[in-house]
Tab-separated table of C-alpha atoms in Angstrom:
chain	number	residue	atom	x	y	z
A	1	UNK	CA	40.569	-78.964	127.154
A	2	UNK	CA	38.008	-78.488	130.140
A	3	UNK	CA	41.033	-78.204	132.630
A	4	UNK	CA	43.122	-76.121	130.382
A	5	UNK	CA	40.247	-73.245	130.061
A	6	UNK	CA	39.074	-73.861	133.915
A	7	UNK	CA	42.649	-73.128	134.705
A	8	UNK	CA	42.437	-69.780	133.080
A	9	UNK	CA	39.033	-69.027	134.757
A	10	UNK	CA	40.246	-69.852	137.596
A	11	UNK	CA	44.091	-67.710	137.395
A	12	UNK	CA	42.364	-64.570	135.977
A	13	UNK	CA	39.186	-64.235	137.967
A	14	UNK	CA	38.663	-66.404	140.649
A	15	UNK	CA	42.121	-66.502	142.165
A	16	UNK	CA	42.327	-62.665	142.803
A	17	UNK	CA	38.933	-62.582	144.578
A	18	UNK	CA	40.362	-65.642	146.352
A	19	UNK	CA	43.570	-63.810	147.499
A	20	UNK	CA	41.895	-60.639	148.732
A	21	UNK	CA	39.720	-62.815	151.058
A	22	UNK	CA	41.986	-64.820	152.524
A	23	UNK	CA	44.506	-61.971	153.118
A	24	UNK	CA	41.932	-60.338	154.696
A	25	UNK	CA	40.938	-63.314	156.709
A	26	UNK	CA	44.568	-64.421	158.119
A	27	UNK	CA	45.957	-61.124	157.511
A	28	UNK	CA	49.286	-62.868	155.930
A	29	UNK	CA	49.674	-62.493	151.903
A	30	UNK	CA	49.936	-65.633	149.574
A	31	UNK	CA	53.569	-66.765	149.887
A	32	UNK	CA	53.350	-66.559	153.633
A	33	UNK	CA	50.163	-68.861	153.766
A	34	UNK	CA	51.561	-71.263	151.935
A	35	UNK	CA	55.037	-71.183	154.279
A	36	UNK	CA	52.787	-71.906	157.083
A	37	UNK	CA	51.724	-75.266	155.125
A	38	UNK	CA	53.297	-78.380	154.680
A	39	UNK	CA	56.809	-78.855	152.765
A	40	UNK	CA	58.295	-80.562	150.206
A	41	UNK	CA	57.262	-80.620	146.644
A	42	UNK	CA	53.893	-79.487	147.535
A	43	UNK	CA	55.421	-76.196	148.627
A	44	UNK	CA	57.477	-75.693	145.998
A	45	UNK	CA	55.467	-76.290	143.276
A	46	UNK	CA	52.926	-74.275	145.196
A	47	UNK	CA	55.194	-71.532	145.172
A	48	UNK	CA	56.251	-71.365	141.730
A	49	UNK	CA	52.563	-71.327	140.303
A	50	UNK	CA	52.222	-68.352	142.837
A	51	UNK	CA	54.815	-66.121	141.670
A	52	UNK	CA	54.070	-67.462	138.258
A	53	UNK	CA	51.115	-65.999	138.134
A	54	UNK	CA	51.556	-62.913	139.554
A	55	UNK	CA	50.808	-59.437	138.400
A	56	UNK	CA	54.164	-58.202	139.617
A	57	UNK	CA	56.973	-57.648	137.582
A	58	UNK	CA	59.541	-58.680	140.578
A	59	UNK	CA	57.927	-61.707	141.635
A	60	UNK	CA	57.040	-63.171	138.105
A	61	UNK	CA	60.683	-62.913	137.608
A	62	UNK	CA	62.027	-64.522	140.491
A	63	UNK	CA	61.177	-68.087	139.267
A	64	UNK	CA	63.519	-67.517	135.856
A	65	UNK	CA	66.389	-65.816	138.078
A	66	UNK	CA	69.692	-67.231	136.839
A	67	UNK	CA	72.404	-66.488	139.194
A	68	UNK	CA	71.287	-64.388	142.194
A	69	UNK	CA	68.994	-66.431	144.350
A	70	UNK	CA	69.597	-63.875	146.623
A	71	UNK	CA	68.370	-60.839	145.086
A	72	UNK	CA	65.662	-62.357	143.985
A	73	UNK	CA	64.797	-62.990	147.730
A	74	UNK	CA	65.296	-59.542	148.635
A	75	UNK	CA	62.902	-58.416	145.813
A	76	UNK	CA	60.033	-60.118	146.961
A	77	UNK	CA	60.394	-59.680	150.191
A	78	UNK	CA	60.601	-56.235	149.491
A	79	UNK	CA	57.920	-56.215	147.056
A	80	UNK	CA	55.624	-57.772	150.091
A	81	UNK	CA	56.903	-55.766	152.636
A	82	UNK	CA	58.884	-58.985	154.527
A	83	UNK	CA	61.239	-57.563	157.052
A	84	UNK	CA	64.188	-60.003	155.995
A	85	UNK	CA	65.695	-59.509	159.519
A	86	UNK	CA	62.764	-60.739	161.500
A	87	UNK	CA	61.056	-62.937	159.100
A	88	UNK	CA	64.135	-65.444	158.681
A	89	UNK	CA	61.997	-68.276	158.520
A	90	UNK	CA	60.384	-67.237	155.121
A	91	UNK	CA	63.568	-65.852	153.515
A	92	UNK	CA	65.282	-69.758	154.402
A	93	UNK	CA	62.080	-71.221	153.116
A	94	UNK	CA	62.210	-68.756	149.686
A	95	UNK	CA	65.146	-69.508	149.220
A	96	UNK	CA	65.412	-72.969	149.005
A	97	UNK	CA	62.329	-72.870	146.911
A	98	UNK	CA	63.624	-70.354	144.625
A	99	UNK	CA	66.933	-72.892	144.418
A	100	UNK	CA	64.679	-75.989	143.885
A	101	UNK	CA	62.465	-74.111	141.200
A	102	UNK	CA	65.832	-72.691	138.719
A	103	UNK	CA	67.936	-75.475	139.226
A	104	UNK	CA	65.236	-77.484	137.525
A	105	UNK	CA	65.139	-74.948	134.969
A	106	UNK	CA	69.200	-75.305	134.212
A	107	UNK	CA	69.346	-78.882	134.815
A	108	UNK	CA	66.808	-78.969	131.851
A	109	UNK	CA	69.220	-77.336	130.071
A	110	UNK	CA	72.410	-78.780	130.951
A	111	UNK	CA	70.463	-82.371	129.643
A	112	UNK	CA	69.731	-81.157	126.811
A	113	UNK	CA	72.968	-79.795	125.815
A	114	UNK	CA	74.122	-83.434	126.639
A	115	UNK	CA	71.828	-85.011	124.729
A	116	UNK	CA	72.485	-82.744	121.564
A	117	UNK	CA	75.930	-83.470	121.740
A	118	UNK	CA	76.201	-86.056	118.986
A	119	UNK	CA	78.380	-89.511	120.118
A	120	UNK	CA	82.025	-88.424	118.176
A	121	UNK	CA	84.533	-91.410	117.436
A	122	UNK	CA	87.484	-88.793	117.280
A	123	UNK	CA	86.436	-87.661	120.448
A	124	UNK	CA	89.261	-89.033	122.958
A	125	UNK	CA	86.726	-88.405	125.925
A	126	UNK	CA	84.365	-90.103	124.118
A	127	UNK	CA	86.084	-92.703	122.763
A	128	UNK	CA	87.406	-93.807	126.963
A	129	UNK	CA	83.844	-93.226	128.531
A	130	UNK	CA	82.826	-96.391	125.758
A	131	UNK	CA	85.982	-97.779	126.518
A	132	UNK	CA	84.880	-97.317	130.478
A	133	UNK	CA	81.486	-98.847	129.880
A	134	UNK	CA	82.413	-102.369	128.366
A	135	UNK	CA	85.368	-102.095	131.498
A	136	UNK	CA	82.864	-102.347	134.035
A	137	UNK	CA	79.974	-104.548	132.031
A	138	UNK	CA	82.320	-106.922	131.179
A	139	UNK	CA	85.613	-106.897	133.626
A	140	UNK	CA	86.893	-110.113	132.552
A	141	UNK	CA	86.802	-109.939	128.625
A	142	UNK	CA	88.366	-107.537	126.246
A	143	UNK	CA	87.756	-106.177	123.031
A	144	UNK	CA	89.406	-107.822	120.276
A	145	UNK	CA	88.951	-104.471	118.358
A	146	UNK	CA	86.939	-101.211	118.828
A	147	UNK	CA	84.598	-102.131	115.601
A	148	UNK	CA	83.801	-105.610	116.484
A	149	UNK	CA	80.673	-107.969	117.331
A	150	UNK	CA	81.369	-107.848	120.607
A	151	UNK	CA	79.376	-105.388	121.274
A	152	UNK	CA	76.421	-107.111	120.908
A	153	UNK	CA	76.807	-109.181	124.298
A	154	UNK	CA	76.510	-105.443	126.485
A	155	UNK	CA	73.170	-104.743	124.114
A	156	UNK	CA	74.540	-102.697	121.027
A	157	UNK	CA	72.870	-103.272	117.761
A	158	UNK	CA	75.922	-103.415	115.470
A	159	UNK	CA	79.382	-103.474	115.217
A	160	UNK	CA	80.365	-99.955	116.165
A	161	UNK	CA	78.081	-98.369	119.421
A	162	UNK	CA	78.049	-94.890	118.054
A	163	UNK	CA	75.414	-95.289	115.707
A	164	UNK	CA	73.356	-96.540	118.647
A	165	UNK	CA	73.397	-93.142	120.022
A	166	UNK	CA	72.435	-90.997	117.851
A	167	UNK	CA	68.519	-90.733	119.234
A	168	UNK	CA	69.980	-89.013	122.818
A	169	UNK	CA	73.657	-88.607	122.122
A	170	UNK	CA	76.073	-88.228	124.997
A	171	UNK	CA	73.609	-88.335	127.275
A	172	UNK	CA	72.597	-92.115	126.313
A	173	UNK	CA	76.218	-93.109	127.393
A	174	UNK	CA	76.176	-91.067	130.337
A	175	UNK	CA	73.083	-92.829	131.783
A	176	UNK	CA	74.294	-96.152	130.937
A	177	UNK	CA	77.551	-95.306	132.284
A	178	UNK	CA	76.691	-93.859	135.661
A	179	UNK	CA	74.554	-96.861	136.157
A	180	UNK	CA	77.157	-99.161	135.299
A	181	UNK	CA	79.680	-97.260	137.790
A	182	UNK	CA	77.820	-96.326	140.574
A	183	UNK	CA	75.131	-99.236	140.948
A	184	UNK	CA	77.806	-101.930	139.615
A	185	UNK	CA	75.760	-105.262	141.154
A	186	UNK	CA	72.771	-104.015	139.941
A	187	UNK	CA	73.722	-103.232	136.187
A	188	UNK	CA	75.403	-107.268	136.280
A	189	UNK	CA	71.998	-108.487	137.338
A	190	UNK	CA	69.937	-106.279	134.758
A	191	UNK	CA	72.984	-107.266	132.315
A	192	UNK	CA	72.375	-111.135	132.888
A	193	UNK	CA	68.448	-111.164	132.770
A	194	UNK	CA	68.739	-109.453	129.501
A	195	UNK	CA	70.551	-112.594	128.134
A	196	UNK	CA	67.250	-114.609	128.842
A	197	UNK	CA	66.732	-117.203	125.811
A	198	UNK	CA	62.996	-115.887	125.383
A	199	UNK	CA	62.001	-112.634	126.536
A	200	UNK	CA	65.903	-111.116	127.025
A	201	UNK	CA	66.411	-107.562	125.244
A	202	UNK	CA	69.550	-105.138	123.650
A	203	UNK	CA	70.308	-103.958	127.275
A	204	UNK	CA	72.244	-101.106	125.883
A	205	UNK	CA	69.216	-100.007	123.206
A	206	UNK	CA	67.001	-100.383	126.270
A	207	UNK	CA	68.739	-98.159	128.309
A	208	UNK	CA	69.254	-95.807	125.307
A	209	UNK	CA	65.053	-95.330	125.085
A	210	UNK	CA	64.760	-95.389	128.609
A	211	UNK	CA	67.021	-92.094	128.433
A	212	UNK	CA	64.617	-90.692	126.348
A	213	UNK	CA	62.073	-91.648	128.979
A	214	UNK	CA	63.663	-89.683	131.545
A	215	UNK	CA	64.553	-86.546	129.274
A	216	UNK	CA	60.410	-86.517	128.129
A	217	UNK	CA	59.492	-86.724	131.963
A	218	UNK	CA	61.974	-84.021	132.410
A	219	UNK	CA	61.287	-81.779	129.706
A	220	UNK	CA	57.388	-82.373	130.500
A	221	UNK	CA	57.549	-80.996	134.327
A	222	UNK	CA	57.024	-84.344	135.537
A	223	UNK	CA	60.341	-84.435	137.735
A	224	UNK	CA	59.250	-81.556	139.790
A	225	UNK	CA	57.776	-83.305	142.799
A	226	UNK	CA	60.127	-85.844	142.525
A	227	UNK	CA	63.357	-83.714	142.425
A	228	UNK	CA	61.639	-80.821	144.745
A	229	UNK	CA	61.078	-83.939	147.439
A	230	UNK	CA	65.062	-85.185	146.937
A	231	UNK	CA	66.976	-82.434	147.159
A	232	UNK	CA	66.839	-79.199	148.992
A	233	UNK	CA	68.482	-77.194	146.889
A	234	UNK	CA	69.566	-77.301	143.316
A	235	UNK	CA	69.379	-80.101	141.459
A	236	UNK	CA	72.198	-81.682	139.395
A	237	UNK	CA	72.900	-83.934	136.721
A	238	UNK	CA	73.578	-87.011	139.030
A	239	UNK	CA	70.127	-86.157	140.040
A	240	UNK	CA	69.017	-87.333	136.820
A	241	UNK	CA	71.236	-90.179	136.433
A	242	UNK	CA	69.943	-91.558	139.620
A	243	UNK	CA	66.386	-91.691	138.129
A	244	UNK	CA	67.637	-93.447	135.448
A	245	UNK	CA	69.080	-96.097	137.296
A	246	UNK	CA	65.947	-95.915	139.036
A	247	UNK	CA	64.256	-96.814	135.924
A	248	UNK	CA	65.844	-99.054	134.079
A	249	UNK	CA	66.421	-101.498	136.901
A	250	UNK	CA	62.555	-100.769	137.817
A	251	UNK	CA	61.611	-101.516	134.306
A	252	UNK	CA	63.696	-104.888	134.160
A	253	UNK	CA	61.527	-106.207	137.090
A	254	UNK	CA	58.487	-104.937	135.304
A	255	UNK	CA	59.700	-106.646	132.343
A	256	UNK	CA	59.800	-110.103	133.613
A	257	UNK	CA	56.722	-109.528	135.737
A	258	UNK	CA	54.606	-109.041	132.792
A	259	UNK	CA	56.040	-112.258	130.526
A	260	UNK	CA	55.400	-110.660	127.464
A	261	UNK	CA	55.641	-113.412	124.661
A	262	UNK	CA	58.840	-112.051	123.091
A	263	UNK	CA	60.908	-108.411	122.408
A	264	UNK	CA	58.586	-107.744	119.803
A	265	UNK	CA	56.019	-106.707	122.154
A	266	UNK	CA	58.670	-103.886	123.654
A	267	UNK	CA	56.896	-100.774	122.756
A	268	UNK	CA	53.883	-102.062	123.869
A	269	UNK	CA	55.063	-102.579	127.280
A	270	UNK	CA	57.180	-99.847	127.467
A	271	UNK	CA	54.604	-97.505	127.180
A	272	UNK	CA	52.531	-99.398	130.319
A	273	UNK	CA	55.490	-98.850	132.134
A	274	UNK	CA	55.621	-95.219	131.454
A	275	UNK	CA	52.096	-95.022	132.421
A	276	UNK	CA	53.150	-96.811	135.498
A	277	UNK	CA	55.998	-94.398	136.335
A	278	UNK	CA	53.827	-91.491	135.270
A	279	UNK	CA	51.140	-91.964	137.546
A	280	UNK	CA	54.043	-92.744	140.456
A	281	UNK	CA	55.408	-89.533	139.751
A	282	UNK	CA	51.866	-87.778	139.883
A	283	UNK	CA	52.344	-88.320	143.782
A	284	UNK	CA	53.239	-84.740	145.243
A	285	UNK	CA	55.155	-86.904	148.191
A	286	UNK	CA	56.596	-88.883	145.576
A	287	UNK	CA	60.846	-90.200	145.582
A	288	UNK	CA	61.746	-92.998	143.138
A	289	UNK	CA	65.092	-94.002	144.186
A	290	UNK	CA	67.364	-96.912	143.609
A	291	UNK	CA	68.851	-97.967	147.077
A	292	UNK	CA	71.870	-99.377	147.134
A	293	UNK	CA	74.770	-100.945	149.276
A	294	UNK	CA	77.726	-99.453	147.278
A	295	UNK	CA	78.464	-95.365	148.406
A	296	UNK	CA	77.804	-92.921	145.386
């Protein structure tokens, strides 16, 4: 509560007083200053809280700009008086900000459309990206049927997967899937440990919540520094997918780290993990990747 209402104090009184100083002192404006710092995340996000708050129209509305990155550049430059032709330092480095800061913003969206979109059995698509899954978990089996018990050895709870998705839809498969596909070694190994006579664990079902783990740290603002520091530009859905993988394998290793006694201590340890990953991600310099031998 303290930092909420010091956070107001601070945008609606101090900061202007601030500005005018330092503008007076250095004689650049705001967005320049912070150009002349150091990149990364800690630009970016430094940026967006700028224009955020500002009392202009044109550069409040720069950081919700859907299509034309472009204009938008030319409107605050224009707005501080920024010769575009001599200053092309700061219109490269607003730009790529500007990128960073609304292709959060529609990757957002474009996850949560996926997760909303419920898991449909009639769904041909559907039907071969399941199909496609057990493929590459298990190459050397087949299904005897598509309703069968089977599914139980890549971590499904019953008989039929698609009542496993329900919680984050599409997106649940497309996680497990991309991990399975692109990081192939890596979802065996996680596959096998979860087959552990003890403390094993539904590695499908625990890929499924850590989904949900990603899309709260998403929807939350927590990705910023981490997907401002990986790519300089837009980022995209296999953006996402490679956080994933960064998590689930991640939490596998915490997993047997911490011995719990059985899989009925799971939430419990799930959430220490999220604090884990939380506070990781609290690091402005901050890139949690998978690395991995295979090309993707």
């Amino acid at each position: 509560m303290f930092g909420y209402m010091w956070q107001y104090i601070y945008s609606t009184f101090f900061r202007c007083w601030l500005k005018w100083i330092l503008r007076h002192l250095t004689g650049k404006c705001e967005l320049k200053r912070i150009f002349d710092g150091p990149g990364g995340a800690k630009r970016t996000r430094m940026i967006e809280f700028s224009l955020e708050c500002s009392k202009n129209k044109s550069l409040r509305s720069a950081v919700h700009c859907e299509n034309d990155v472009d204009k938008s550049v030319a409107d605050v430059m224009k707005e501080k008086k920024i010769n575009e032709h001599k200053d092309v330092r700061f219109k490269t480095h607003l730009k790529v900000c500007l990128l960073q800061i609304t292709g959060y913003k529609k990757l957002y969206l474009e996850v949560e459309d996926l997760r909303k979109q419920p898991y449909d059995s009639g769904n041909q698509k559907h039907e071969e990206q399941l199909m496609e899954l057990w493929d590459l978990l298990k190459p050397k089996e087949k299904l005897k049927s598509r309703i069968t018990k089977q599914w139980g050895d890549i971590g499904f709870q019953g008989d039929d997967p698609k009542t496993d998705f329900r919680g984050m839809g599409m997106l649940g498969l497309a996680n497990l899937l991309y991990f399975s596909h692109h990081y192939t070694e890596e979802a065996f190994q996680v596959l096998s440990h979860s087959y552990h006579p003890k403390i094993g664990y539904s590695y499908a079902i625990v890929g499924i919540n850590l989904t949900e783990m990603a899309y709260s740290l998403l929807r939350s603002g927590a990705l910023k520094s981490q997907l401002y520091n990986l790519v300089s530009g837009s980022p995209q859905m296999q953006h996402f997918h490679q956080f994933f993988c960064y998590l689930i394998y991640e939490f596998d290793k915490f997993w047997f780290e911490e011995e719990p006694e059985n899989i009925m201590h799971f939430n419990h340890f799930r959430e220490k993990f999220h604090s884990k990953v939380t506070v990781l991600l609290s690091d402005p310099d901050t890139v949690l990747v998978l690395k991995s031998t295979k090309n993707h």
